[in-house]
Short mmCIF file of C-alpha atoms and ligand atoms in Angstrom, two decimals:
data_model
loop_
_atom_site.label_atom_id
_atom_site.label_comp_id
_atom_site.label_asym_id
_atom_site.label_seq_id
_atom_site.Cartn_x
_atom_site.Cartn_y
_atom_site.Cartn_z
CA UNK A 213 0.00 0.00 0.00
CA UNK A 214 1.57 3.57 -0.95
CA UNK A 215 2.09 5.66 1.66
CA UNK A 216 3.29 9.08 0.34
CA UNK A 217 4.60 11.68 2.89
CA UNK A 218 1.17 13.55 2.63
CA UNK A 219 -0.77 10.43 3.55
CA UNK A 220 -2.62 10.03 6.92
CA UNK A 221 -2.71 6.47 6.65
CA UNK A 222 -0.10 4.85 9.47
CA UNK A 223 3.31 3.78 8.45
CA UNK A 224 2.31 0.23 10.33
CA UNK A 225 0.86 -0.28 6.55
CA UNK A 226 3.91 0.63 4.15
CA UNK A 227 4.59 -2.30 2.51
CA UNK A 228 1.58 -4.56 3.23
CA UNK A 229 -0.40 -6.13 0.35
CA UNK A 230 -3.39 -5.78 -0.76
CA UNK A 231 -4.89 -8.88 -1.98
CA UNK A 232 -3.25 -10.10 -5.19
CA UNK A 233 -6.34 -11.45 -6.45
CA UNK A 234 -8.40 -8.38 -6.62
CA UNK A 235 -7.24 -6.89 -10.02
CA UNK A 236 -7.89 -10.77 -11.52
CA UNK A 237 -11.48 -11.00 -9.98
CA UNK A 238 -12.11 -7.42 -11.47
CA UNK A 239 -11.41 -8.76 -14.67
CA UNK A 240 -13.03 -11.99 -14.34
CA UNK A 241 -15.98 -9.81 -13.27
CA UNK A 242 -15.89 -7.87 -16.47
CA UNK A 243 -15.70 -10.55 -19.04
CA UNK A 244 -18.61 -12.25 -17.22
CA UNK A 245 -20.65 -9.17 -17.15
CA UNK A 246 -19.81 -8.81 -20.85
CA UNK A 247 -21.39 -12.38 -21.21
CA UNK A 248 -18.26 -14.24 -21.50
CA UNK A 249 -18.02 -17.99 -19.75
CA UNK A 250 -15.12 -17.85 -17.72
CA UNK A 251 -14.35 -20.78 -15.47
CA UNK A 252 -13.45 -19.79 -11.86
CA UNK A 253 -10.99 -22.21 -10.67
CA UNK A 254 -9.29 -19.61 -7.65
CA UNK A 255 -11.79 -21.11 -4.92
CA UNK A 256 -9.99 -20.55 -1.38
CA UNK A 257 -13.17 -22.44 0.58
CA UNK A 258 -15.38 -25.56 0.25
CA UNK A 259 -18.44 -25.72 -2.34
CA UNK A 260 -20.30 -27.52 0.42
CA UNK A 261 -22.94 -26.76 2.29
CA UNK A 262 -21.89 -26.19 6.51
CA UNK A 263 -23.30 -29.37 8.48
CA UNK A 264 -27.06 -29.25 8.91
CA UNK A 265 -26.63 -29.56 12.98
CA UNK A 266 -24.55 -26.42 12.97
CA UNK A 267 -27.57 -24.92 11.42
CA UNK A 268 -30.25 -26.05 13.70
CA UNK A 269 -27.90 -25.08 16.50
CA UNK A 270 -27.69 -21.75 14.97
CA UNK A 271 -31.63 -21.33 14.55
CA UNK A 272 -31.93 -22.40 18.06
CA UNK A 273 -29.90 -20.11 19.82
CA UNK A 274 -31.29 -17.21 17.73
CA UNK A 275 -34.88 -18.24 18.93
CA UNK A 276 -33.46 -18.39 22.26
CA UNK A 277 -32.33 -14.88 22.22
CA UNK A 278 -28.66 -15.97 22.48
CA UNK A 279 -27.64 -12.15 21.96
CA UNK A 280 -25.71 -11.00 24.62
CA UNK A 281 -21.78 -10.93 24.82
CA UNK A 282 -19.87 -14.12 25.15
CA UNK A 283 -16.34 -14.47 27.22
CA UNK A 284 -13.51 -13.15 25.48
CA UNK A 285 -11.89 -16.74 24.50
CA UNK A 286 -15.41 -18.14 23.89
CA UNK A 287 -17.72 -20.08 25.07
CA UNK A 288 -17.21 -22.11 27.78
CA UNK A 289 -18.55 -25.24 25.83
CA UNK A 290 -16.95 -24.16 22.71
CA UNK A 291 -13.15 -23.73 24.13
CA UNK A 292 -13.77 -27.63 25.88
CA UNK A 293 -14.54 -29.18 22.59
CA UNK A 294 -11.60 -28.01 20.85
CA UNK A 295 -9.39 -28.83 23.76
CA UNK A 296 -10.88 -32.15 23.38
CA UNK A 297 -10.24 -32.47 19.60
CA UNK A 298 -7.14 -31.40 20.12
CA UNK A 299 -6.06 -33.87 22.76
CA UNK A 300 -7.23 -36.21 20.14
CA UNK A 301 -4.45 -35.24 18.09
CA UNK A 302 -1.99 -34.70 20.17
CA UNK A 303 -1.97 -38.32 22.29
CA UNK A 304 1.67 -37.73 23.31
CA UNK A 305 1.52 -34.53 24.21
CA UNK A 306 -1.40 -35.68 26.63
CA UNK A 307 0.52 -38.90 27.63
CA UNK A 308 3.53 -36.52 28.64
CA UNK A 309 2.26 -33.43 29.98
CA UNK A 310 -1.20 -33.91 30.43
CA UNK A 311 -4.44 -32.54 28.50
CA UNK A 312 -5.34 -29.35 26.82
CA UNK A 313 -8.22 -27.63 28.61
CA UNK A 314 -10.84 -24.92 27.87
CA UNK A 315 -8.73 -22.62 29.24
CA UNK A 316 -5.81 -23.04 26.56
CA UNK A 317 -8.32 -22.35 23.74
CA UNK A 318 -8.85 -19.04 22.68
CA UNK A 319 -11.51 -18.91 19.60
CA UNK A 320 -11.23 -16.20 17.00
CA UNK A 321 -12.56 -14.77 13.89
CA UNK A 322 -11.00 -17.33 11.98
CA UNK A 323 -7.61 -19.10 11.41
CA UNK A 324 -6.26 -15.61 9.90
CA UNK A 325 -7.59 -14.16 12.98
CA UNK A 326 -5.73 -16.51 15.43
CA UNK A 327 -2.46 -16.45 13.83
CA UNK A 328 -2.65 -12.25 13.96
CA UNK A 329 -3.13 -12.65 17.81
CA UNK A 330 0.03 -14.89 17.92
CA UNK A 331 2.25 -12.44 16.25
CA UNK A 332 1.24 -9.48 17.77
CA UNK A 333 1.28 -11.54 21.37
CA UNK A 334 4.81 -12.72 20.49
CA UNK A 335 6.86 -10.71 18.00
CA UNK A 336 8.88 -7.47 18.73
CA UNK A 337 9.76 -4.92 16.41
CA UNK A 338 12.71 -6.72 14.35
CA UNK A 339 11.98 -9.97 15.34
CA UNK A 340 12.59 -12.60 12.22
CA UNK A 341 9.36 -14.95 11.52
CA UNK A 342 10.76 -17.90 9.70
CA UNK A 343 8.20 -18.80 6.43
CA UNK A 344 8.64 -21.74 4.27
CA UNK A 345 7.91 -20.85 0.95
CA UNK A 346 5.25 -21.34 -0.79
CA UNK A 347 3.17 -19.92 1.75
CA UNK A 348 0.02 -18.77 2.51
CA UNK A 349 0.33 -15.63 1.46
CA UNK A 350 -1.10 -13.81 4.63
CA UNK A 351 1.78 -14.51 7.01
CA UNK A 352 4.36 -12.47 5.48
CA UNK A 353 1.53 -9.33 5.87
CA UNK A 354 0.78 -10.13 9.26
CA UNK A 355 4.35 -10.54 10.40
CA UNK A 356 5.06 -7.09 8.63
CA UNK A 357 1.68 -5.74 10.78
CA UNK A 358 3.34 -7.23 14.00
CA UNK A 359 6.77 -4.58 12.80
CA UNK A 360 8.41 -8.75 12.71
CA UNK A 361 10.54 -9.36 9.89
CA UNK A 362 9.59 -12.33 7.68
CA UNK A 363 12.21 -14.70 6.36
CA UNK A 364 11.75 -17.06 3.80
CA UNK A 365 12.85 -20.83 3.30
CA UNK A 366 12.57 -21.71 -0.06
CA UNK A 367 11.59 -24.87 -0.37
CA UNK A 368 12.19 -27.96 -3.15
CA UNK A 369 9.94 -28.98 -5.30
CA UNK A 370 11.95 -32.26 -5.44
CA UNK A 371 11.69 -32.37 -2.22
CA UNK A 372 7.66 -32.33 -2.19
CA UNK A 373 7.86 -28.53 -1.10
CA UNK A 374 8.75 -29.58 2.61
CA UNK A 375 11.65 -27.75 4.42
CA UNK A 376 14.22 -30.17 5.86
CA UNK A 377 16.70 -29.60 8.96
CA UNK A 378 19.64 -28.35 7.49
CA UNK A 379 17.24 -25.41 5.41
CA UNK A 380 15.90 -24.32 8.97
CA UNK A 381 19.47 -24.51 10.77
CA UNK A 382 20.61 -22.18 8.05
CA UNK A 383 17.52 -19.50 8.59
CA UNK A 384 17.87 -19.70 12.26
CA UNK A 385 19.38 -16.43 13.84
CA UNK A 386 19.78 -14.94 17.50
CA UNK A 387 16.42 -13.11 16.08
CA UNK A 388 14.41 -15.66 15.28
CA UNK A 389 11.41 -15.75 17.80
CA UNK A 390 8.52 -18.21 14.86
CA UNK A 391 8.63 -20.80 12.67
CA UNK A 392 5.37 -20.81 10.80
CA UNK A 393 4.66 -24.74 9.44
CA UNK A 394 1.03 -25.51 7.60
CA UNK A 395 0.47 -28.98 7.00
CA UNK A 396 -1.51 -30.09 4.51
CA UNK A 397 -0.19 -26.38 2.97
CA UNK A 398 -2.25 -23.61 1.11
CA UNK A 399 -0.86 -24.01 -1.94
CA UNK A 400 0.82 -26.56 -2.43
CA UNK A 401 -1.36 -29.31 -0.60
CA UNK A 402 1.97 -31.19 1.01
CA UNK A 403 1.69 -32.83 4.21
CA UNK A 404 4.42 -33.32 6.88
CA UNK A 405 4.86 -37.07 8.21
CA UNK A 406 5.56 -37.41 11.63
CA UNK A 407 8.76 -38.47 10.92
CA UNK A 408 9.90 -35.09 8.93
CA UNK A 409 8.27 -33.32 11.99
CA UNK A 410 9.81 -35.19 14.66
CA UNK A 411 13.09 -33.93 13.37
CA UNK A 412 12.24 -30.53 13.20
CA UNK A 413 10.76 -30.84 16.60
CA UNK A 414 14.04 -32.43 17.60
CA UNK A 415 16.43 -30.01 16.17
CA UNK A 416 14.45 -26.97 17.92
CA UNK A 417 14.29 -28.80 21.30
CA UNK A 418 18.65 -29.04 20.99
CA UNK A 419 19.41 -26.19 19.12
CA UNK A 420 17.17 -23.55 18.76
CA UNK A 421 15.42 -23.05 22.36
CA UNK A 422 14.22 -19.19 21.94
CA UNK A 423 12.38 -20.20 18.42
CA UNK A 424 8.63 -20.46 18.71
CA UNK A 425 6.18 -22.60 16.47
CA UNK A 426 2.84 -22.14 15.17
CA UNK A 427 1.92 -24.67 13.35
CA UNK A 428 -1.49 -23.84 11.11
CA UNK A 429 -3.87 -27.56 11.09
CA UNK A 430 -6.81 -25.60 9.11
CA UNK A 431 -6.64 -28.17 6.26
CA UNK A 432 -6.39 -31.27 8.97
CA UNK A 433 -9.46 -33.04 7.59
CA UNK A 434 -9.05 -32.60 3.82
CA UNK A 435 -6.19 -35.60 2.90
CA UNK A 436 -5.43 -37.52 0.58
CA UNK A 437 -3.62 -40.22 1.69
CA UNK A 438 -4.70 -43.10 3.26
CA UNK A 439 -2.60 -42.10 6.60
CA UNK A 440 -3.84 -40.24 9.22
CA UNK A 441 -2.96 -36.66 10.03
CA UNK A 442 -0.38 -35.83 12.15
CA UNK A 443 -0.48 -32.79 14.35
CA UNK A 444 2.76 -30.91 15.09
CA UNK A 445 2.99 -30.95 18.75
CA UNK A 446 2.59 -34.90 18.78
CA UNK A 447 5.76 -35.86 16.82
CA UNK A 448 7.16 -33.01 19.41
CA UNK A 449 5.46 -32.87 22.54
CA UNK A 450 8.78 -31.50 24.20
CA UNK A 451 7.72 -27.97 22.64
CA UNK A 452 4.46 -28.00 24.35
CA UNK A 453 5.34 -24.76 26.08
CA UNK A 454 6.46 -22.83 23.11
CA UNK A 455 4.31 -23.96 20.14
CA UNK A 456 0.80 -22.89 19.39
CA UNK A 457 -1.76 -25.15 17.37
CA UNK A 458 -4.09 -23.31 14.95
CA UNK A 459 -6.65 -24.74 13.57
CA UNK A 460 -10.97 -23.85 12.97
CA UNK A 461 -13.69 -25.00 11.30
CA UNK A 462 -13.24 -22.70 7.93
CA UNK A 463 -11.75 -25.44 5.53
CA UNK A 464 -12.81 -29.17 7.62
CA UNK A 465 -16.00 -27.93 8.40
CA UNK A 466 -16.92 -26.00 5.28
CA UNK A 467 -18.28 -22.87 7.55
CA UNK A 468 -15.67 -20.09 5.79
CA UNK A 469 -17.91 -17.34 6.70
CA UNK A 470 -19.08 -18.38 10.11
CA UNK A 471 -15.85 -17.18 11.04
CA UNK A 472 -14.44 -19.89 13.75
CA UNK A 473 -11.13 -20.47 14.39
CA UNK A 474 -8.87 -20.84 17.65
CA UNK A 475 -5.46 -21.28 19.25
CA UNK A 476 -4.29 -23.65 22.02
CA UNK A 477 -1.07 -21.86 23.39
CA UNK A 478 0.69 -22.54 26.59
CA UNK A 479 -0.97 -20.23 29.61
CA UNK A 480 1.30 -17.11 29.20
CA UNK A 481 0.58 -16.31 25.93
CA UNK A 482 -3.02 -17.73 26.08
CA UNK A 483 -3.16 -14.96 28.57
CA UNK A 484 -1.77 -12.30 26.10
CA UNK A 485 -4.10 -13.38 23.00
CA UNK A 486 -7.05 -12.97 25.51
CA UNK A 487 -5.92 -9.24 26.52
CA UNK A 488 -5.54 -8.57 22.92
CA UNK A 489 -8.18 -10.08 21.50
CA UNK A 490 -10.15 -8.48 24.93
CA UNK A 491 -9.53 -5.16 23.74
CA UNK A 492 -9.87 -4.96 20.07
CA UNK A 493 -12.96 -7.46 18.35
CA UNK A 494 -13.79 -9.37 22.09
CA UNK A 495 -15.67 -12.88 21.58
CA UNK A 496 -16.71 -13.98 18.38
CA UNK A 497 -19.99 -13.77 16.70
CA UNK A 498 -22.14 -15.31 19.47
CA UNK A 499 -24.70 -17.11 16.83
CA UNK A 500 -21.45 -19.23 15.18
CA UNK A 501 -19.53 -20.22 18.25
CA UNK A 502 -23.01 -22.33 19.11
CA UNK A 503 -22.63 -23.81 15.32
CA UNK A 504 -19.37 -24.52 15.91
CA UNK A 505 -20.17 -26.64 19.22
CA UNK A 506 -22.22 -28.49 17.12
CA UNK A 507 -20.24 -29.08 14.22
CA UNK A 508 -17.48 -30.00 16.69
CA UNK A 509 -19.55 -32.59 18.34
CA UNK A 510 -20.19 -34.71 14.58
CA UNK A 511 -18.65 -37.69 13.96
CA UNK A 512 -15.83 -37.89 11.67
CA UNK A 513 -18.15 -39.99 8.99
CA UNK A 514 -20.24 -36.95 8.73
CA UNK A 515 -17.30 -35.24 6.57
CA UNK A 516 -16.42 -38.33 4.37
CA UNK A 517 -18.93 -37.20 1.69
CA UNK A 518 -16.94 -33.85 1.36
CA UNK A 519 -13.67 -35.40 1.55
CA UNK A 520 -14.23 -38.08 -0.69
CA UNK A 521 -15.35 -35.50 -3.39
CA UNK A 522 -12.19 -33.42 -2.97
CA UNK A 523 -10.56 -36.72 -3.36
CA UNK A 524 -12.56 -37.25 -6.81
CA UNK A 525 -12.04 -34.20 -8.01
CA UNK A 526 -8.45 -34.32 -7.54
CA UNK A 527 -8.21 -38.07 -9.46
CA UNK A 528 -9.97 -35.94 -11.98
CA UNK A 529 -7.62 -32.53 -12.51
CA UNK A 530 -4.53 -34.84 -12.45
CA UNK A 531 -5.98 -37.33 -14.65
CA UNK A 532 -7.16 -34.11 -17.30
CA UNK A 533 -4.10 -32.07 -16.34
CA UNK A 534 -1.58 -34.72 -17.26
CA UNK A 535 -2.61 -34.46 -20.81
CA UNK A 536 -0.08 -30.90 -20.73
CA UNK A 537 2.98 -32.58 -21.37
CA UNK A 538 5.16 -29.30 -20.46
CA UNK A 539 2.83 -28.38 -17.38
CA UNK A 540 4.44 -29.34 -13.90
CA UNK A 541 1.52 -30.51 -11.81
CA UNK A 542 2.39 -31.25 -8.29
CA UNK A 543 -0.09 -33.72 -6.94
CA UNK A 544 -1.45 -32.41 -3.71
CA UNK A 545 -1.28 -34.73 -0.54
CA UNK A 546 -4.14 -32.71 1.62
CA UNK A 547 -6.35 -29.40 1.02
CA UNK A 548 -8.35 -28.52 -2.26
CA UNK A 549 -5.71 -27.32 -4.58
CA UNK A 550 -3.64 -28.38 -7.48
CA UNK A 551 -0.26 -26.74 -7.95
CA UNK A 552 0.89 -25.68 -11.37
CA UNK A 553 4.63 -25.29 -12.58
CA UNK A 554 4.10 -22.73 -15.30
CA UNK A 555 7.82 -21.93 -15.81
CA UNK A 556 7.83 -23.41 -19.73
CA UNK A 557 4.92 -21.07 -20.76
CA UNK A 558 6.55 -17.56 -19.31
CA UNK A 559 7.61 -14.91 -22.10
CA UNK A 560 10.73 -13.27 -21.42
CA UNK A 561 9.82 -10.91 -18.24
CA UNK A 562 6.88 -12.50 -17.76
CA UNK A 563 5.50 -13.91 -14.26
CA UNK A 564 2.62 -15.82 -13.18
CA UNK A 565 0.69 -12.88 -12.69
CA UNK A 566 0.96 -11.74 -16.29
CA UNK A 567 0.42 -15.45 -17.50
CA UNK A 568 -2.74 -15.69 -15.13
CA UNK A 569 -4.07 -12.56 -16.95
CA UNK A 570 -3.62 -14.18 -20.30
CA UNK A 571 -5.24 -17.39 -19.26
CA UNK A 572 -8.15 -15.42 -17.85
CA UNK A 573 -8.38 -13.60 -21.35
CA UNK A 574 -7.47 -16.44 -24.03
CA UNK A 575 -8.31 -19.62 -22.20
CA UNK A 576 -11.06 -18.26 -20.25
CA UNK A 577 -9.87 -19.65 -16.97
CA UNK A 578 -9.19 -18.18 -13.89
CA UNK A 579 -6.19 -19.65 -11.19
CA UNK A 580 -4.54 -17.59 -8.89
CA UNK A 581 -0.93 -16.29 -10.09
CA UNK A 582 1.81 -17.96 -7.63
CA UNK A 583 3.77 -14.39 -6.76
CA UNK A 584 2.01 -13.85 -3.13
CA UNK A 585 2.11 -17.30 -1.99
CA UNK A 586 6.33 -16.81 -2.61
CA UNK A 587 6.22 -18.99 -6.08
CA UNK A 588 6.14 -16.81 -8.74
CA UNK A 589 6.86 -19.36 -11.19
CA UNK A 590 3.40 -21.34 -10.43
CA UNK A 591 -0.41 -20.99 -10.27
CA UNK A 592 -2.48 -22.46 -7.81
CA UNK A 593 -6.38 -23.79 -8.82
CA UNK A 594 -8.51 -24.86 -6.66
CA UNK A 595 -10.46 -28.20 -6.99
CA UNK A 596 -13.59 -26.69 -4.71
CA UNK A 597 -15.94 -26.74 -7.29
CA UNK A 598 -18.12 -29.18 -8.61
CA UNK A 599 -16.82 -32.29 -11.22
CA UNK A 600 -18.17 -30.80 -14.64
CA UNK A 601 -17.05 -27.20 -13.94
CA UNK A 602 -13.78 -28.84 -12.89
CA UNK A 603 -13.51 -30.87 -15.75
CA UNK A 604 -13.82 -27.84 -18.15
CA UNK A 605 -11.39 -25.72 -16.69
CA UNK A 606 -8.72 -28.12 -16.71
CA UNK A 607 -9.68 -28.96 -20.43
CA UNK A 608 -9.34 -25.41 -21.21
CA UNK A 609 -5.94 -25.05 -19.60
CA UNK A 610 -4.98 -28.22 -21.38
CA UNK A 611 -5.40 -26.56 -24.67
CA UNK A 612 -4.28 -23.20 -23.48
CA UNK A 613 -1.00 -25.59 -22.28
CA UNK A 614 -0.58 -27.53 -25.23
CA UNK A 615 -1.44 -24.92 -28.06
N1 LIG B 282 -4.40 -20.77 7.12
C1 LIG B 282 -4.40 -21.18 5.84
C2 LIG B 282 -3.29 -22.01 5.36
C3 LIG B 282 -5.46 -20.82 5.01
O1 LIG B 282 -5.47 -21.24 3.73
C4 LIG B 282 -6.49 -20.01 5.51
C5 LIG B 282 -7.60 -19.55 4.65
O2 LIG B 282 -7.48 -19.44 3.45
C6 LIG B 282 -6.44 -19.62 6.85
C7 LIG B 282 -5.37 -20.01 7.63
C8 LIG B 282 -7.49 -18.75 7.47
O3 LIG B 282 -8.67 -19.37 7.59
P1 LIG B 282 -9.96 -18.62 8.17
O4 LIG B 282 -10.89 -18.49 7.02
O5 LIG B 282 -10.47 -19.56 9.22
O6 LIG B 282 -9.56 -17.33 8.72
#
């Protein structure tokens, strides 16, 4: 965002994006509204409809007259169920140190809301955030918001776009205060074993004692594998008191809007996120936090219809996709996304924004260039749509591909 010396807008905001996609969408808006079929394929949430008992719960409390102010870190009800789901996931930490209560939760507008209350709770101006890149593209912002200072790890494609020890030993300073990890990942849909976190749990338990994790679970449900998912803290339970878990119900639970998401954080900086989140947006919207009690009580088979479709729908863009001989498709492991290499297809000067613009224009198809997300050399399309619109759009960036 400029910030000329005339400006009254805050420094705090030199230097923070706006979001990349808006100037595509624009566009994409135009061509529609000029009658043209263009194929939306930048989807960042589930085509699904949220679970029917997190709608009666809803209706309920609003004939109840549920309007009043809830606490600060949510309801009481709310904060015990995700301490309970994520006890679930974290066995060993539970084993070793005991559960997670109510009282480590703190819900928030949202993932993107609960990862803001970690920086600004932890970071001091000049303080290094470690990223591994691609990323989702609002950390870098939000460190930058916090006055932090991101640093990037870029990671290997041939390496399945996961970040190794010996990458994180070498971005490790005096200053480092977070690593960020997000597993399955937004783009790139790659998913951490236990095994590849149990190292980097072990290297930051021996070497690296003042370096903080949060590890982002939003996409925890949506895998592709037949393996289970594996929460950060359990391959390292030894950082229980210096790791935060993020998670919500945006992606798993399809409920993007309802705006629930949370942290479980070790008491003294549960403590902080509370006083923060106490004195700028308080508890969240009283209405959702009784959908998401319900939608946290469901059993896991109540999501298998949604999963399974993300699971079809990504048999079907790789099947389509692979058809572009000179398109790099990196088959996603968890999330609804397909990442595209579009390196053989960029004029001289070109980036994936420019080449996103064309494919909007010629091929009628709309992905989100790779440039925010720390990738400028790849696209990202989502797979949250249904089969037939899928099916089109990767036909018509087959032929844009293979013209
Ligand atoms: N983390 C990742 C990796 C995401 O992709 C998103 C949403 O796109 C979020 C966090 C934020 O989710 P929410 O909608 O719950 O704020």
């Amino acid at each position: 965002m400029a910030n000329g010396n005339k400006s009254a807008i805050a420094k705090r905001l030199d230097g923070v994006s706006e979001s990349a996609t808006l100037k595509l969408n624009a566009l994409v808006q135009a061509m529609r509204a000029r009658g043209e079929d263009v194929i939306n394929l930048t989807a960042g949430e589930p085509d699904f409809a949220p679970p029917e008992a997190a709608k009666a719960a809803i209706r309920k409390a609003l004939d109840e007259n549920r309007n009043k102010y809830t606490p600060v870190g949510g309801l009481p009800e709310l904060r015990e169920r995700v301490a309970k789901k994520t006890n679930a996931q974290q066995p060993e930490v539970v084993s070793r140190f005991g559960e997670w209560k109510g009282s480590d939760v703190v819900v928030s507008n949202g993932g993107k809301q609960a990862i803001y209350n970690v920086m600004m709770s932890l970071l001091n101006p000049g303080d290094e955030v470690i990223i591994p890149a691609p990323y989702w593209l609002s950390y870098p912002e939000m460190v930058k918001l916090a006055e932090g200072v991101p640093v990037f790890i870029q990671s290997r494609e041939d390496r399945k776009f996961k970040i190794g020890v010996d990458e994180l030993r070498a971005a490790v300073t005096p200053k480092t205060k977070i690593l960020i990890l997000n597993s399955p990942s937004n783009p790139t849909g790659s998913t951490y074993t236990k095994g590849e976190f149990e190292a980097i749990g072990a290297y930051l338990v021996k070497e690296a004692p003042h370096v903080w994790v949060i590890s982002d679970e939003i996409y925890d449900r949506i895998l592709f594998q037949d393996g289970k998912f594996h929460s950060f803290l359990d391959a390292a339970p030894e950082l229980r008191n210096r790791a935060v878990t993020v998670n919500g119900l945006s992606k798993s639970a399809a409920m993007t809007g309802w705006r629930i998401g949370w942290t479980v954080a070790p008491p003294e900086l549960t403590s902080a996120i509370l006083t923060l989140q106490g004195q700028s947006t308080s508890g969240i919207n009283s209405l959702a936090q009784y959908a998401g009690v319900a939608a946290l009580d469901l059993p896991e088979d109540s999501f298998t219809e949604m999963v399974s479709a993300f699971k079809r729908r990504r048999r079907i863009a790789l099947e389509i996709l692979a058809k572009a001989a000179k398109l790099k498709v990196f088959p996603p492991e968890g999330a609804f996304y397909v990442f595209l290499g579009i390196e053989a297809f960029l004029k001289e000067g070109e980036d994936a924004m420019q080449l996103s613009e064309t494919l909007i224009r010629e091929a009628k198809v709309a992905v989100v260039p790779g440039g925010p997300f720390g990738a400028p050399l790849w696209v990202r399309m989502s797979i949250a749509m249904d089969d037939e619109t899928l099916k089109k759009g990767c036909e018509r960036l087959v032929s844009f591909f293979t013209r």
